[in-house]
mmCIF file of C-alpha atoms and ligand atoms in Angstrom:
data_model
loop_
_atom_site.group_PDB
_atom_site.id
_atom_site.type_symbol
_atom_site.label_atom_id
_atom_site.label_comp_id
_atom_site.label_asym_id
_atom_site.label_seq_id
_atom_site.Cartn_x
_atom_site.Cartn_y
_atom_site.Cartn_z
ATOM 1 C CA UNK N 1 96.962 110.026 107.201
ATOM 2 C CA UNK N 2 98.678 107.076 105.546
ATOM 3 C CA UNK N 3 100.526 107.640 102.346
ATOM 4 C CA UNK N 4 99.409 105.988 99.082
ATOM 5 C CA UNK N 5 101.743 103.434 97.638
ATOM 6 C CA UNK N 6 101.406 102.317 94.035
ATOM 7 C CA UNK N 7 103.560 99.486 92.816
ATOM 8 C CA UNK N 8 103.730 98.008 89.299
ATOM 9 C CA UNK N 9 104.310 94.251 89.065
ATOM 10 C CA UNK N 10 105.755 93.525 85.601
ATOM 11 C CA UNK N 11 105.780 89.749 86.323
ATOM 12 C CA UNK N 12 107.712 87.925 83.555
ATOM 13 C CA UNK N 13 107.432 90.771 81.125
ATOM 14 C CA UNK N 14 109.848 93.477 80.014
ATOM 15 C CA UNK N 15 113.419 92.612 79.144
ATOM 16 C CA UNK N 16 116.222 95.035 80.248
ATOM 17 C CA UNK N 17 116.005 96.997 77.001
ATOM 18 C CA UNK N 18 112.242 97.368 77.171
ATOM 19 C CA UNK N 19 112.529 98.259 80.831
ATOM 20 C CA UNK N 20 115.111 101.018 80.034
ATOM 21 C CA UNK N 21 112.912 102.490 77.421
ATOM 22 C CA UNK N 22 109.939 102.358 79.796
ATOM 23 C CA UNK N 23 111.536 104.201 82.693
ATOM 24 C CA UNK N 24 112.967 106.914 80.527
ATOM 25 C CA UNK N 25 109.410 107.965 79.671
ATOM 26 C CA UNK N 26 107.786 107.001 82.924
ATOM 27 C CA UNK N 27 109.959 108.992 85.381
ATOM 28 C CA UNK N 28 108.721 112.239 83.690
ATOM 29 C CA UNK N 29 105.146 111.188 83.789
ATOM 30 C CA UNK N 30 105.148 110.629 87.623
ATOM 31 C CA UNK N 31 107.628 113.258 88.747
ATOM 32 C CA UNK N 32 104.887 115.529 90.347
ATOM 33 C CA UNK N 33 103.035 112.790 92.355
ATOM 34 C CA UNK N 34 103.072 112.738 96.092
ATOM 35 C CA UNK N 35 102.315 108.990 96.015
ATOM 36 C CA UNK N 36 105.064 106.407 96.512
ATOM 37 C CA UNK N 37 105.860 104.858 93.107
ATOM 38 C CA UNK N 38 107.520 101.369 92.858
ATOM 39 C CA UNK N 39 108.398 99.247 89.777
ATOM 40 C CA UNK N 40 108.809 95.489 90.535
ATOM 41 C CA UNK N 41 110.791 94.007 87.658
ATOM 42 C CA UNK N 42 112.409 90.735 86.577
ATOM 43 C CA UNK N 43 115.822 90.203 88.330
ATOM 44 C CA UNK N 44 117.856 90.877 85.265
ATOM 45 C CA UNK N 45 116.347 94.382 84.857
ATOM 46 C CA UNK N 46 117.037 95.475 88.384
ATOM 47 C CA UNK N 47 120.666 96.818 88.220
ATOM 48 C CA UNK N 48 119.754 98.968 85.149
ATOM 49 C CA UNK N 49 116.500 100.217 86.636
ATOM 50 C CA UNK N 50 118.083 101.292 89.900
ATOM 51 C CA UNK N 51 120.612 103.312 87.895
ATOM 52 C CA UNK N 52 118.063 104.860 85.536
ATOM 53 C CA UNK N 53 115.760 105.927 88.421
ATOM 54 C CA UNK N 54 118.552 107.359 90.649
ATOM 55 C CA UNK N 55 117.591 110.785 91.938
ATOM 56 C CA UNK N 56 113.833 110.300 90.861
ATOM 57 C CA UNK N 57 110.852 109.390 93.015
ATOM 58 C CA UNK N 58 110.598 105.968 91.380
ATOM 59 C CA UNK N 59 111.751 103.086 93.500
ATOM 60 C CA UNK N 60 112.663 99.640 92.442
ATOM 61 C CA UNK N 61 111.490 96.358 93.725
ATOM 62 C CA UNK N 62 112.062 92.633 93.024
ATOM 63 C CA UNK N 63 109.240 90.104 92.640
ATOM 64 C CA UNK N 64 110.582 87.315 94.989
ATOM 65 C CA UNK N 65 113.737 86.430 96.875
ATOM 66 C CA UNK N 66 115.101 83.477 98.891
ATOM 67 C CA UNK N 67 115.127 83.517 102.674
ATOM 68 C CA UNK N 68 118.749 82.245 103.008
ATOM 69 C CA UNK N 69 121.723 84.600 102.580
ATOM 70 C CA UNK N 70 123.759 82.350 100.254
ATOM 71 C CA UNK N 71 124.404 78.674 99.449
ATOM 72 C CA UNK N 72 123.458 75.721 97.324
ATOM 73 C CA UNK N 73 120.062 77.085 96.094
ATOM 74 C CA UNK N 74 120.391 76.925 92.282
ATOM 75 C CA UNK N 75 118.506 79.666 90.512
ATOM 76 C CA UNK N 76 117.705 81.686 93.668
ATOM 77 C CA UNK N 77 118.481 85.248 94.619
ATOM 78 C CA UNK N 78 119.003 86.400 98.270
ATOM 79 C CA UNK N 79 117.821 89.605 100.015
ATOM 80 C CA UNK N 80 121.417 90.694 100.511
ATOM 81 C CA UNK N 81 122.042 90.501 96.791
ATOM 82 C CA UNK N 82 118.966 92.676 96.136
ATOM 83 C CA UNK N 83 120.081 95.098 98.874
ATOM 84 C CA UNK N 84 123.567 95.380 97.398
ATOM 85 C CA UNK N 85 122.371 96.599 93.981
ATOM 86 C CA UNK N 86 120.091 99.268 95.495
ATOM 87 C CA UNK N 87 116.673 97.476 95.379
ATOM 88 C CA UNK N 88 114.299 98.822 98.102
ATOM 89 C CA UNK N 89 111.194 96.642 97.874
ATOM 90 C CA UNK N 90 110.368 92.954 97.323
ATOM 91 C CA UNK N 91 107.031 91.352 96.588
ATOM 92 C CA UNK N 92 106.600 88.200 98.752
ATOM 93 C CA UNK N 93 103.982 85.515 98.495
ATOM 94 C CA UNK N 94 102.324 86.557 95.246
ATOM 95 C CA UNK N 95 99.439 84.209 94.513
ATOM 96 C CA UNK N 96 101.247 83.055 91.281
ATOM 97 C CA UNK N 97 104.189 81.902 93.451
ATOM 98 C CA UNK N 98 101.793 80.230 95.895
ATOM 99 C CA UNK N 99 100.114 78.485 93.035
ATOM 100 C CA UNK N 100 102.991 77.556 90.718
ATOM 101 C CA UNK N 101 106.203 77.629 92.822
ATOM 102 C CA UNK N 102 105.258 75.943 96.146
ATOM 103 C CA UNK N 103 105.213 79.138 98.078
ATOM 104 C CA UNK N 104 103.521 78.452 101.475
ATOM 105 C CA UNK N 105 102.537 80.629 104.475
ATOM 106 C CA UNK N 106 105.732 79.265 106.105
ATOM 107 C CA UNK N 107 108.173 80.295 103.253
ATOM 108 C CA UNK N 108 106.358 83.594 102.999
ATOM 109 C CA UNK N 109 107.079 84.273 106.678
ATOM 110 C CA UNK N 110 110.710 83.270 106.331
ATOM 111 C CA UNK N 111 111.112 85.527 103.268
ATOM 112 C CA UNK N 112 109.480 88.416 105.132
ATOM 113 C CA UNK N 113 111.954 88.095 108.001
ATOM 114 C CA UNK N 114 114.871 87.825 105.632
ATOM 115 C CA UNK N 115 113.736 90.894 103.774
ATOM 116 C CA UNK N 116 113.510 92.951 106.831
ATOM 117 C CA UNK N 117 116.890 91.714 108.108
ATOM 118 C CA UNK N 118 118.283 93.066 104.792
ATOM 119 C CA UNK N 119 116.447 96.367 105.045
ATOM 120 C CA UNK N 120 114.163 95.644 102.199
ATOM 121 C CA UNK N 121 110.501 96.617 102.361
ATOM 122 C CA UNK N 122 108.290 93.487 101.851
ATOM 123 C CA UNK N 123 105.068 93.854 99.843
ATOM 124 C CA UNK N 124 103.234 90.708 101.255
ATOM 125 C CA UNK N 125 100.413 89.406 99.066
ATOM 126 C CA UNK N 126 97.333 87.728 100.433
ATOM 127 C CA UNK N 127 94.038 86.792 98.822
ATOM 128 C CA UNK N 128 91.312 84.217 98.452
ATOM 129 C CA UNK N 129 90.353 82.010 95.452
ATOM 130 C CA UNK N 130 86.906 82.266 93.797
ATOM 131 C CA UNK N 131 85.898 78.978 95.449
ATOM 132 C CA UNK N 132 86.912 80.183 98.896
ATOM 133 C CA UNK N 133 84.967 83.476 98.338
ATOM 134 C CA UNK N 134 81.805 81.598 97.165
ATOM 135 C CA UNK N 135 82.056 79.458 100.322
ATOM 136 C CA UNK N 136 82.095 82.557 102.481
ATOM 137 C CA UNK N 137 85.755 81.961 103.601
ATOM 138 C CA UNK N 138 87.360 85.214 102.404
ATOM 139 C CA UNK N 139 87.819 86.828 105.779
ATOM 140 C CA UNK N 140 89.148 83.665 107.341
ATOM 141 C CA UNK N 141 91.570 83.005 104.507
ATOM 142 C CA UNK N 142 93.043 86.519 104.387
ATOM 143 C CA UNK N 143 93.384 87.121 107.965
ATOM 144 C CA UNK N 144 95.066 83.725 108.435
ATOM 145 C CA UNK N 145 97.495 84.429 105.626
ATOM 146 C CA UNK N 146 98.275 87.818 107.181
ATOM 147 C CA UNK N 147 98.810 86.500 110.648
ATOM 148 C CA UNK N 148 101.110 83.742 109.494
ATOM 149 C CA UNK N 149 103.124 85.971 107.109
ATOM 150 C CA UNK N 150 103.835 88.353 110.044
ATOM 151 C CA UNK N 151 104.433 85.810 112.846
ATOM 152 C CA UNK N 152 107.372 86.571 115.061
ATOM 153 C CA UNK N 153 107.832 90.175 113.855
ATOM 154 C CA UNK N 154 108.232 93.172 116.293
ATOM 155 C CA UNK N 155 105.407 95.751 116.297
ATOM 156 C CA UNK N 156 107.597 98.386 114.656
ATOM 157 C CA UNK N 157 108.490 95.973 111.839
ATOM 158 C CA UNK N 158 104.795 95.191 111.246
ATOM 159 C CA UNK N 159 103.929 98.889 111.186
ATOM 160 C CA UNK N 160 106.345 99.496 108.297
ATOM 161 C CA UNK N 161 105.284 96.615 106.169
ATOM 162 C CA UNK N 162 103.095 96.740 103.025
ATOM 163 C CA UNK N 163 100.341 94.232 102.480
ATOM 164 C CA UNK N 164 98.673 93.771 99.134
ATOM 165 C CA UNK N 165 95.196 92.273 99.200
ATOM 166 C CA UNK N 166 94.795 90.507 95.872
ATOM 167 C CA UNK N 167 91.702 88.391 95.378
ATOM 168 C CA UNK N 168 92.925 85.668 93.061
ATOM 169 C CA UNK N 169 89.744 85.690 90.919
ATOM 170 C CA UNK N 170 90.428 89.390 90.125
ATOM 171 C CA UNK N 171 94.042 88.950 88.956
ATOM 172 C CA UNK N 172 94.496 89.295 85.293
ATOM 173 C CA UNK N 173 90.814 88.670 84.649
ATOM 174 C CA UNK N 174 89.443 92.077 84.115
ATOM 175 C CA UNK N 175 87.140 91.464 87.130
ATOM 176 C CA UNK N 176 87.760 93.943 89.817
ATOM 177 C CA UNK N 177 86.357 93.683 93.383
ATOM 178 C CA UNK N 178 83.966 96.528 93.996
ATOM 179 C CA UNK N 179 85.608 99.346 95.911
ATOM 180 C CA UNK N 180 83.289 98.451 98.883
ATOM 181 C CA UNK N 181 84.118 94.771 98.844
ATOM 182 C CA UNK N 182 87.895 95.557 98.525
ATOM 183 C CA UNK N 183 87.682 98.065 101.328
ATOM 184 C CA UNK N 184 85.836 95.616 103.565
ATOM 185 C CA UNK N 185 88.375 92.832 103.052
ATOM 186 C CA UNK N 186 91.249 95.337 103.630
ATOM 187 C CA UNK N 187 89.509 96.487 106.802
ATOM 188 C CA UNK N 188 89.261 92.970 108.056
ATOM 189 C CA UNK N 189 93.130 92.604 107.499
ATOM 190 C CA UNK N 190 93.673 95.828 109.368
ATOM 191 C CA UNK N 191 91.408 94.847 112.230
ATOM 192 C CA UNK N 192 93.372 91.493 112.533
ATOM 193 C CA UNK N 193 96.684 93.455 112.783
ATOM 194 C CA UNK N 194 95.196 95.844 115.289
ATOM 195 C CA UNK N 195 94.035 92.806 117.376
ATOM 196 C CA UNK N 196 97.491 91.229 117.457
ATOM 197 C CA UNK N 197 99.907 94.187 117.334
ATOM 198 C CA UNK N 198 97.669 97.079 118.721
ATOM 199 C CA UNK N 199 95.614 99.883 117.181
ATOM 200 C CA UNK N 200 98.587 102.147 116.537
ATOM 201 C CA UNK N 201 100.377 99.521 114.428
ATOM 202 C CA UNK N 202 97.234 98.520 112.502
ATOM 203 C CA UNK N 203 96.487 102.134 111.647
ATOM 204 C CA UNK N 204 99.864 102.617 110.249
ATOM 205 C CA UNK N 205 100.370 99.624 108.075
ATOM 206 C CA UNK N 206 99.872 100.264 104.292
ATOM 207 C CA UNK N 207 97.348 97.866 102.742
ATOM 208 C CA UNK N 208 97.033 97.967 98.871
ATOM 209 C CA UNK N 209 94.404 96.416 96.584
ATOM 210 C CA UNK N 210 95.494 94.486 93.599
ATOM 211 C CA UNK N 211 93.511 92.672 90.869
ATOM 212 C CA UNK N 212 92.695 94.264 87.488
ATOM 213 C CA UNK N 213 93.422 97.839 88.607
ATOM 214 C CA UNK N 214 93.458 100.209 85.634
ATOM 215 C CA UNK N 215 93.269 103.943 85.096
ATOM 216 C CA UNK N 216 89.480 103.780 84.780
ATOM 217 C CA UNK N 217 88.907 102.229 88.253
ATOM 218 C CA UNK N 218 92.005 103.427 90.217
ATOM 219 C CA UNK N 219 90.421 106.599 91.599
ATOM 220 C CA UNK N 220 87.371 104.873 92.945
ATOM 221 C CA UNK N 221 89.429 102.182 94.604
ATOM 222 C CA UNK N 222 92.199 104.345 96.051
ATOM 223 C CA UNK N 223 89.958 107.016 97.594
ATOM 224 C CA UNK N 224 88.155 104.540 99.897
ATOM 225 C CA UNK N 225 88.980 104.772 103.594
ATOM 226 C CA UNK N 226 91.214 101.615 103.986
ATOM 227 C CA UNK N 227 92.853 101.177 100.533
ATOM 228 C CA UNK N 228 96.264 102.599 100.587
ATOM 229 C CA UNK N 229 97.097 102.305 96.912
ATOM 230 C CA UNK N 230 97.516 99.345 94.609
ATOM 231 C CA UNK N 231 99.664 96.513 93.262
ATOM 232 C CA UNK N 232 99.108 96.709 89.453
ATOM 233 C CA UNK N 233 99.983 93.872 87.021
ATOM 234 C CA UNK N 234 98.821 94.191 83.368
ATOM 235 C CA UNK N 235 98.136 97.943 83.455
ATOM 236 C CA UNK N 236 101.655 98.763 84.647
ATOM 237 C CA UNK N 237 103.257 97.474 81.438
ATOM 238 C CA UNK N 238 102.412 100.706 79.583
ATOM 239 C CA UNK N 239 104.152 103.877 81.083
ATOM 240 C CA UNK N 240 101.262 106.161 80.038
ATOM 241 C CA UNK N 241 98.563 103.919 81.441
ATOM 242 C CA UNK N 242 100.441 103.157 84.678
ATOM 243 C CA UNK N 243 101.274 106.877 85.187
ATOM 244 C CA UNK N 244 97.520 107.600 85.022
ATOM 245 C CA UNK N 245 97.003 105.175 87.843
ATOM 246 C CA UNK N 246 99.835 106.693 89.913
ATOM 247 C CA UNK N 247 98.278 110.184 89.277
ATOM 248 C CA UNK N 248 94.779 109.018 89.911
HETATM 249 P P1 LIG G 301 96.668 92.444 87.385
HETATM 250 O O1 LIG G 301 97.728 91.763 88.369
HETATM 251 O O2 LIG G 301 96.625 93.927 87.640
HETATM 252 O O3 LIG G 301 97.156 92.166 85.960
HETATM 253 O O4 LIG G 301 95.280 91.868 87.739
HETATM 254 C C1 LIG G 301 97.863 92.180 89.642
HETATM 255 C C2 LIG G 301 98.969 91.310 90.386
HETATM 256 O O5 LIG G 301 98.972 90.150 90.061
HETATM 257 O O6 LIG G 301 99.765 91.869 91.130
#
């Protein structure tokens, strides 16, 4: 049995004061869950959040990182910097970064490797656009993105990774993939990993669903065979609502 991993992606929301107020309430709302709980916050919130969640079951993640360790990369943050302050997870290749910040399959792959080298757990995002979906390309797109993101990793490293399948047309739109659809896409990602890295690895890797997850649909999504939890944007911004998703 794989564990369920539920991560909130605050995106460019929640300043450090709002974040502190949030976690004070949130840690109590999720203290009894057996699911893994992660909050992925803006960089400037991270030091505070790591401190406020110390000794609780809430883990902290970043939303991006650079693949180099240091150097002349104005505005960037490295994996070793995140590790140093106690961050444990990092979202890599979110569709908003692929769309607005020139993230490619190649930079995703470099970042995944750098995250692992710094003992951070990557949450690697893949997903198709509406146009690709309507042209019947979903499976091809998401299996390609997965293969390229993981290229060059050892089997054991792949087994410990988290993948978030996020159909782009479902992000922030209120349109959720049906649980059957989401499960099928996730199954095709898992099959691809089994094909390349072996059955044992494919069966271990955590694959989340993301895209308009809310408390009203979390249970239906998360109780399907292949969906191992979720990456939650908008609905993670309110502690009460997000705790209902965690405690689905
Ligand atoms: P959403 O975002 O839950 O607001 O659709 C999900 C994501 O982008 O990770």
